[in-house]
Amino acid sequence: MSEPELRDISDYDTLEGEKKTIVWSVIIVGLLIGVVFFIASKIYTDSGDTIKVNDSITIVPGSKSIPIR
């Protein structure tokens, strides 16, 4: 089996049978994994434990502090 080359990029059009099935299954599995991670991030991300801060930052420590007006 030789290494794929750029000049053979149109090779997909000639795929048939098992090879084409493998290509499509890899694409579908990748999309399904992405959907699962997206749904999991929406379910398990809790924004209810945030702390509200009403103070505005006027001086940035550790740098040339320029008051913000």
GROMACS .gro file of N, CA, C and O in nm, residues 18-58:
model
  164
   18GLU      N    1  -1.650  -0.158   0.050
   18GLU     CA    2  -1.609  -0.150   0.189
   18GLU      C    3  -1.531  -0.023   0.221
   18GLU      O    4  -1.550   0.037   0.326
   19LYS      N    5  -1.444   0.021   0.131
   19LYS     CA    6  -1.364   0.141   0.157
   19LYS      C    7  -1.453   0.264   0.170
   19LYS      O    8  -1.433   0.347   0.258
   20LYS      N    9  -1.553   0.277   0.084
   20LYS     CA   10  -1.642   0.391   0.091
   20LYS      C   11  -1.727   0.385   0.218
   20LYS      O   12  -1.753   0.487   0.280
   21THR      N   13  -1.765   0.266   0.259
   21THR     CA   14  -1.841   0.249   0.383
   21THR      C   15  -1.758   0.290   0.503
   21THR      O   16  -1.809   0.355   0.595
   22ILE      N   17  -1.630   0.255   0.503
   22ILE     CA   18  -1.541   0.291   0.613
   22ILE      C   19  -1.525   0.442   0.620
   22ILE      O   20  -1.530   0.501   0.729
   23VAL      N   21  -1.508   0.509   0.506
   23VAL     CA   22  -1.493   0.654   0.505
   23VAL      C   23  -1.618   0.720   0.563
   23VAL      O   24  -1.609   0.808   0.648
   24TRP      N   25  -1.735   0.677   0.521
   24TRP     CA   26  -1.860   0.736   0.571
   24TRP      C   27  -1.881   0.705   0.718
   24TRP      O   28  -1.929   0.789   0.794
   25SER      N   29  -1.844   0.585   0.762
   25SER     CA   30  -1.862   0.552   0.904
   25SER      C   31  -1.769   0.635   0.992
   25SER      O   32  -1.809   0.676   1.102
   26VAL      N   33  -1.648   0.663   0.947
   26VAL     CA   34  -1.556   0.748   1.023
   26VAL      C   35  -1.613   0.890   1.033
   26VAL      O   36  -1.608   0.953   1.140
   27ILE      N   37  -1.668   0.942   0.926
   27ILE     CA   38  -1.728   1.076   0.927
   27ILE      C   39  -1.847   1.080   1.023
   27ILE      O   40  -1.859   1.172   1.105
   28ILE      N   41  -1.933   0.982   1.017
   28ILE     CA   42  -2.052   0.980   1.102
   28ILE      C   43  -2.015   0.962   1.249
   28ILE      O   44  -2.070   1.030   1.336
   29VAL      N   45  -1.919   0.876   1.278
   29VAL     CA   46  -1.876   0.856   1.417
   29VAL      C   47  -1.814   0.985   1.471
   29VAL      O   48  -1.839   1.023   1.587
   30GLY      N   49  -1.737   1.054   1.391
   30GLY     CA   50  -1.679   1.182   1.434
   30GLY      C   51  -1.786   1.285   1.466
   30GLY      O   52  -1.777   1.356   1.566
   31LEU      N   53  -1.888   1.292   1.382
   31LEU     CA   54  -1.999   1.385   1.409
   31LEU      C   55  -2.076   1.346   1.534
   31LEU      O   56  -2.114   1.433   1.614
   32LEU      N   57  -2.099   1.218   1.554
   32LEU     CA   58  -2.170   1.172   1.674
   32LEU      C   59  -2.092   1.203   1.801
   32LEU      O   60  -2.150   1.245   1.902
   33ILE      N   61  -1.962   1.184   1.797
   33ILE     CA   62  -1.879   1.216   1.914
   33ILE      C   63  -1.886   1.366   1.943
   33ILE      O   64  -1.897   1.408   2.059
   34GLY      N   65  -1.883   1.448   1.840
   34GLY     CA   66  -1.896   1.593   1.859
   34GLY      C   67  -2.029   1.631   1.921
   34GLY      O   68  -2.035   1.716   2.010
   35VAL      N   69  -2.137   1.569   1.876
   35VAL     CA   70  -2.269   1.597   1.931
   35VAL      C   71  -2.277   1.554   2.078
   35VAL      O   72  -2.331   1.627   2.161
   36VAL      N   73  -2.221   1.438   2.111
   36VAL     CA   74  -2.222   1.391   2.249
   36VAL      C   75  -2.146   1.488   2.339
   36VAL      O   76  -2.193   1.523   2.449
   37PHE      N   77  -2.029   1.533   2.296
   37PHE     CA   78  -1.953   1.628   2.377
   37PHE      C   79  -2.025   1.761   2.391
   37PHE      O   80  -2.023   1.823   2.497
   38PHE      N   81  -2.092   1.807   2.287
   38PHE     CA   82  -2.167   1.932   2.293
   38PHE      C   83  -2.281   1.921   2.394
   38PHE      O   84  -2.301   2.009   2.478
   39ILE      N   85  -2.357   1.812   2.387
   39ILE     CA   86  -2.469   1.792   2.479
   39ILE      C   87  -2.418   1.778   2.622
   39ILE      O   88  -2.476   1.836   2.715
   40ALA      N   89  -2.310   1.704   2.641
   40ALA     CA   90  -2.254   1.686   2.776
   40ALA      C   91  -2.206   1.819   2.833
   40ALA      O   92  -2.223   1.846   2.951
   41SER      N   93  -2.148   1.903   2.749
   41SER     CA   94  -2.101   2.032   2.799
   41SER      C   95  -2.218   2.122   2.838
   41SER      O   96  -2.207   2.201   2.931
   42LYS      N   97  -2.330   2.110   2.770
   42LYS     CA   98  -2.448   2.190   2.805
   42LYS      C   99  -2.514   2.137   2.932
   42LYS      O  100  -2.566   2.214   3.012
   43ILE      N  101  -2.513   2.007   2.953
   43ILE     CA  102  -2.578   1.948   3.069
   43ILE      C  103  -2.495   1.969   3.196
   43ILE      O  104  -2.548   2.006   3.300
   44TYR      N  105  -2.366   1.946   3.188
   44TYR     CA  106  -2.282   1.945   3.307
   44TYR      C  107  -2.214   2.078   3.338
   44TYR      O  108  -2.139   2.088   3.433
   45THR      N  109  -2.238   2.180   3.259
   45THR     CA  110  -2.184   2.312   3.288
   45THR      C  111  -2.286   2.386   3.373
   45THR      O  112  -2.396   2.413   3.330
   46ASP      N  113  -2.246   2.418   3.496
   46ASP     CA  114  -2.337   2.484   3.590
   46ASP      C  115  -2.296   2.629   3.605
   46ASP      O  116  -2.191   2.659   3.659
   47SER      N  117  -2.378   2.720   3.558
   47SER     CA  118  -2.348   2.861   3.574
   47SER      C  119  -2.421   2.919   3.695
   47SER      O  120  -2.415   3.039   3.719
   48GLY      N  121  -2.488   2.836   3.773
   48GLY     CA  122  -2.560   2.882   3.890
   48GLY      C  123  -2.471   2.905   4.011
   48GLY      O  124  -2.515   2.961   4.110
   49ASP      N  125  -2.345   2.863   4.004
   49ASP     CA  126  -2.258   2.879   4.119
   49ASP      C  127  -2.162   2.997   4.102
   49ASP      O  128  -2.058   3.003   4.166
   50THR      N  129  -2.196   3.092   4.018
   50THR     CA  130  -2.110   3.207   3.998
   50THR      C  131  -2.135   3.311   4.108
   50THR      O  132  -2.241   3.316   4.168
   51ILE      N  133  -2.035   3.392   4.132
   51ILE     CA  134  -2.044   3.497   4.233
   51ILE      C  135  -2.051   3.630   4.160
   51ILE      O  136  -1.963   3.663   4.080
   52LYS      N  137  -2.155   3.707   4.189
   52LYS     CA  138  -2.168   3.838   4.126
   52LYS      C  139  -2.077   3.938   4.197
   52LYS      O  140  -2.072   3.944   4.319
   53VAL      N  141  -2.005   4.014   4.118
   53VAL     CA  142  -1.917   4.117   4.171
   53VAL      C  143  -1.965   4.250   4.114
   53VAL      O  144  -1.969   4.268   3.993
   54ASN      N  145  -1.999   4.342   4.203
   54ASN     CA  146  -2.049   4.472   4.159
   54ASN      C  147  -1.942   4.579   4.158
   54ASN      O  148  -1.967   4.691   4.113
   55ASP      N  149  -1.823   4.549   4.211
   55ASP     CA  150  -1.715   4.647   4.214
   55ASP      C  151  -1.647   4.653   4.078
   55ASP      O  152  -1.616   4.552   4.019
   56SER      N  153  -1.624   4.774   4.030
   56SER     CA  154  -1.552   4.787   3.904
   56SER      C  155  -1.402   4.789   3.933
   56SER      O  156  -1.358   4.838   4.036
   57ILE      N  157  -1.324   4.736   3.844
   57ILE     CA  158  -1.179   4.732   3.860
   57ILE      C  159  -1.125   4.867   3.817
   57ILE      O  160  -1.144   4.910   3.703
   58THR      N  161  -1.056   4.935   3.909
   58THR     CA  162  -1.002   5.067   3.876
   58THR      C  163  -0.852   5.065   3.861
   58THR      O  164  -0.796   5.147   3.790
   0.00000   0.00000   0.00000
